[in-house]
Coordinates of C-alpha atoms in Angstrom, one line a residue:
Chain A
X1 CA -10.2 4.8 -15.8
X2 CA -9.4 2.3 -18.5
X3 CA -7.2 4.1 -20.6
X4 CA -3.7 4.8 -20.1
X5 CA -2.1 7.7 -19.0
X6 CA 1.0 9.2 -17.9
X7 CA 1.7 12.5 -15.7
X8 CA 5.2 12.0 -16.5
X9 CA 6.0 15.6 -18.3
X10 CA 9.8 15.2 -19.0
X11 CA 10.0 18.9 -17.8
X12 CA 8.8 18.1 -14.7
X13 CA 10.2 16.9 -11.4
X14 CA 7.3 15.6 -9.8
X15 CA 4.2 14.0 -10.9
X16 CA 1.7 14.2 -8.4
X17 CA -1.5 12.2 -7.5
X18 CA -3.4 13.8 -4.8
X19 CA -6.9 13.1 -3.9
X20 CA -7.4 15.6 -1.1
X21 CA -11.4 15.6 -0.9
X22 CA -13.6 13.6 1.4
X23 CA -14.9 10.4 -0.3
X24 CA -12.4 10.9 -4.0
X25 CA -12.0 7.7 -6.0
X26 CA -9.1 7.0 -7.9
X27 CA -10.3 3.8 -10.1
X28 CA -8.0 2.2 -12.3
X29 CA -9.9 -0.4 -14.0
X30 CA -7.6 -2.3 -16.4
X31 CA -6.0 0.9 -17.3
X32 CA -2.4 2.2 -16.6
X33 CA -1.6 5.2 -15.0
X34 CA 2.3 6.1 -14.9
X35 CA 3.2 9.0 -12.4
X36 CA 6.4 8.4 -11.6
X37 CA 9.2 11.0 -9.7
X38 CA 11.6 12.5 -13.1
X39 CA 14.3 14.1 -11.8
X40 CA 13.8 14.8 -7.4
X41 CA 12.2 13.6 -4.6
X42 CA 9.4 14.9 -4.5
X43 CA 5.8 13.7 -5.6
X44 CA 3.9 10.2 -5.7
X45 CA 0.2 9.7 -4.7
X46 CA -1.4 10.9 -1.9
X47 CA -4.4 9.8 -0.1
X48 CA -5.5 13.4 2.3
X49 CA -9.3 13.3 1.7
X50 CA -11.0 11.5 4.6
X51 CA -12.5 8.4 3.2
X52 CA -10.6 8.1 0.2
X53 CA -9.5 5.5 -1.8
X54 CA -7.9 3.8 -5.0
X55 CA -8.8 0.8 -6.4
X56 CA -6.5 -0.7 -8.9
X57 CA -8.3 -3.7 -10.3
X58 CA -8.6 -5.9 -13.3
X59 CA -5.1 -6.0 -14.7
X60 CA -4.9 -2.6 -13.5
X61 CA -1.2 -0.9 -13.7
X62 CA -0.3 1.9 -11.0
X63 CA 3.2 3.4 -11.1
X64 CA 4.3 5.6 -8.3
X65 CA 7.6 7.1 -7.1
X66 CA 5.6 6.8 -2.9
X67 CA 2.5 6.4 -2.2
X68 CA 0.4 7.6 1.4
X69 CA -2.8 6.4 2.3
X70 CA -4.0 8.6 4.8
X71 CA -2.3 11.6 5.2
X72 CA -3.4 13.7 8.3
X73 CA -6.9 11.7 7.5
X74 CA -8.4 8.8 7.9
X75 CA -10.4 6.1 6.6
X76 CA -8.3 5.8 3.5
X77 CA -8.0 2.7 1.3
X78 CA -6.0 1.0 -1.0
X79 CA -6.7 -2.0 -2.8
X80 CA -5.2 -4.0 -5.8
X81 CA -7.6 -6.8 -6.8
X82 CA -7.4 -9.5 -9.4
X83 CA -4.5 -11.5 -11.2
X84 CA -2.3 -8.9 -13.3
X85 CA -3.3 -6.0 -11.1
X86 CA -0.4 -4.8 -10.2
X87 CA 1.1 -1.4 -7.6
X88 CA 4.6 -0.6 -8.6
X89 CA 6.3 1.6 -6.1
X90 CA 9.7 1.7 -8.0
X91 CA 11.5 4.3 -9.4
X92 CA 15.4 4.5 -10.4
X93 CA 16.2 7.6 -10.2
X94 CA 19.4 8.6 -8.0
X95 CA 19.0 9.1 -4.4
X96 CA 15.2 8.7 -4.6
X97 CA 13.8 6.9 -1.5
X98 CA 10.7 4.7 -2.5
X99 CA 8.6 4.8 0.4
X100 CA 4.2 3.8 1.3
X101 CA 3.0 4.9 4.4
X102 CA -0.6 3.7 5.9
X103 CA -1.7 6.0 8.4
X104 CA 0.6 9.5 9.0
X105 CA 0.4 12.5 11.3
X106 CA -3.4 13.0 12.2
X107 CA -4.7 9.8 10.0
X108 CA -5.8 7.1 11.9
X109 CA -8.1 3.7 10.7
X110 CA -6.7 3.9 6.8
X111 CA -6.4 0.3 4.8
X112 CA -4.1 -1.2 2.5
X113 CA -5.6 -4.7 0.3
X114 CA -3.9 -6.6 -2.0
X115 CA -6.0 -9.7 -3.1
X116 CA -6.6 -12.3 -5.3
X117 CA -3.8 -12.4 -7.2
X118 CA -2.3 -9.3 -8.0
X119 CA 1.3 -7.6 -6.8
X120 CA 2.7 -5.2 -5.1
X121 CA 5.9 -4.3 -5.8
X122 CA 7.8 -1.9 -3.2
X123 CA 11.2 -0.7 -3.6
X124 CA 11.9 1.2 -0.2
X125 CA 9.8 0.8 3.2
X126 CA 6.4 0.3 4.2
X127 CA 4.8 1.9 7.0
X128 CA 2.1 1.1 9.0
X129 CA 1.0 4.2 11.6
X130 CA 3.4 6.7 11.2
X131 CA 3.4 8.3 14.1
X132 CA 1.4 8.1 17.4
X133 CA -1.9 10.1 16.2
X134 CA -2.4 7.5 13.3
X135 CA -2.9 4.0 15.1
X136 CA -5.5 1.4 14.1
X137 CA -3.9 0.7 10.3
X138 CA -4.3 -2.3 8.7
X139 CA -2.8 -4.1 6.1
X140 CA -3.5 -6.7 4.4
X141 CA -1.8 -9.2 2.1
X142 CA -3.9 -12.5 0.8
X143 CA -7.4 -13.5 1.7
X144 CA -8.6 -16.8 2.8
X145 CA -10.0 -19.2 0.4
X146 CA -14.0 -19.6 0.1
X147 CA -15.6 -21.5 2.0
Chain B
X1 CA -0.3 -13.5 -4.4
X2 CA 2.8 -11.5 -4.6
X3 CA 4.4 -9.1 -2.3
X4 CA 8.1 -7.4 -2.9
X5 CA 9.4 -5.1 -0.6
X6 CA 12.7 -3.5 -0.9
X7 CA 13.1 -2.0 2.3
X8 CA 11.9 -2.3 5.6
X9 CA 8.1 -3.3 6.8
X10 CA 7.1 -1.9 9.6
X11 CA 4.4 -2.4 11.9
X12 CA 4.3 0.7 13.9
X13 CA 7.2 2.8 12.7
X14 CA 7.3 5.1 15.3
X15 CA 7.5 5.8 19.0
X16 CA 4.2 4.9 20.7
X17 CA 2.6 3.9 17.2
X18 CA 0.2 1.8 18.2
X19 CA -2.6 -0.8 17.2
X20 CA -1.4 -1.2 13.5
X21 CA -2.1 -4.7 11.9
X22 CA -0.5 -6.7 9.0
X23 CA -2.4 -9.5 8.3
X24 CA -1.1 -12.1 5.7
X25 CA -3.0 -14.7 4.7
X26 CA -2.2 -16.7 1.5
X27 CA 0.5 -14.7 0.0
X28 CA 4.3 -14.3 -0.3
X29 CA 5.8 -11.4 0.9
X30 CA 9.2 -10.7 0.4
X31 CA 10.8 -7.8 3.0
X32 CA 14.9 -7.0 3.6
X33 CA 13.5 -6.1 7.0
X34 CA 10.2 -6.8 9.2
X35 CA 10.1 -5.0 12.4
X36 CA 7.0 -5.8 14.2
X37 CA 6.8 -2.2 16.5
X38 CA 9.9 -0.1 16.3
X39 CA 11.6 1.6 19.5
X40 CA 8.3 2.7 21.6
X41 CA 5.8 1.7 19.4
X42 CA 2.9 -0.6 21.3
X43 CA 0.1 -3.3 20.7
X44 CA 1.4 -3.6 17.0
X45 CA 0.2 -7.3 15.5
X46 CA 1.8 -9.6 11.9
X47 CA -0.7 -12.3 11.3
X48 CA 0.2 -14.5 9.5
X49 CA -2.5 -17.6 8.2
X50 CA -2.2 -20.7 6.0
X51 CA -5.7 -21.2 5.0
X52 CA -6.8 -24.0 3.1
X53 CA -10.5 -25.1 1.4
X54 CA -12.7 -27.7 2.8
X55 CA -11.6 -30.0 0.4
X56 CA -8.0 -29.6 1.7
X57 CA -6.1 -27.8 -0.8
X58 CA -4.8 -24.1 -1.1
X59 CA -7.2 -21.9 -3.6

């Protein structure tokens, strides 16, 4: 993707990114893609398709209300890559609850990158392995320099 | 490298959660709360890593 677009519909409540299909790509590629919660709790971006992934990279822009990588599957990623790539996980609405999970019920072995610059910004918790049935998550912050 | 968190970061969030990794290596993270394996939760790792170049100085 590297154009911008929104799923905010301002009669909507949620705004919903699900990649539920083995191997789906979400690819934001210095685009912008806005789907933030409106008016409930509900919605955010979900990774469910074994082996699935987004990539925000090259002053990408993602804006979510939650995010899970790996929900009842595994072998989900998540990486934001380059200087002004940035994963915003921030919304303002009332009583909303701003929250990424890496690995949940059945979803074992997913991944979550930030590198080389870019940001994440996260404005509730971050899990890693939910629950007992989704262990072996890894996150990762920074890289090491080359060598 | 930048990192905000709002709320809390943790490593195993659950009872027996286990074998969950955050590795950080370079970067600033900012958290209100780390919890490094919560009430149950096992073999949970932070790494954390200053690495620098040969020539001695942070990329």
């Amino acid at each position: 993707m590297t154009n911008s677009y929104a799923l905010v519909s301002a009669s909507a409540g949620t705004n919903n990114i699900s990649l539920a299909s083995l191997n789906g790509t979400l690819l934001i590629n210095n685009g912008t893609l806005l789907a933030p919660r409106t008016t409930d709790n509900g919605g955010g971006m979900s990774l469910g398709g074994t082996n699935s992934s987004v990539i925000i990279t090259n002053g990408g822009y993602l804006l979510t209300s939650s995010g899970t990588l790996g929900a009842n599957a595994p072998f989900c990623t998540g990486v934001v890559v380059g200087v002004s790539s940035v994963w915003s996980n921030h919304t303002t609405v009332a009583d909303s609850t701003n929250l990424i999970i890496v690995g949940t019920g059945i979803g074992p072995t997913n991944f979550l990158g930030v590198f080389n610059g870019a940001k994440l910004y996260n404005n509730g918790s971050l899990n890693i392995g939910n629950n007992v049935t989704s262990a072996f998550n890894t996150v990762t912050f920074g890289s090491p320099v080359p060598r | 490298m930048t990192v905000f968190n709002g709320g809390s970061l943790n490593i195993g969030s659950s009872s027996n959660s286990h074998d969950n990794v955050l590795n950080i290596t370079n970067a600033t993270v900012s958290t209100a709360y780390l919890n490094v394996g919560n009430s149950g939760a096992l073999s949970n790792s932070l790494v954390l890593k200053v690495e620098h170049s040969r020539s001695g100085l942070c990329a």
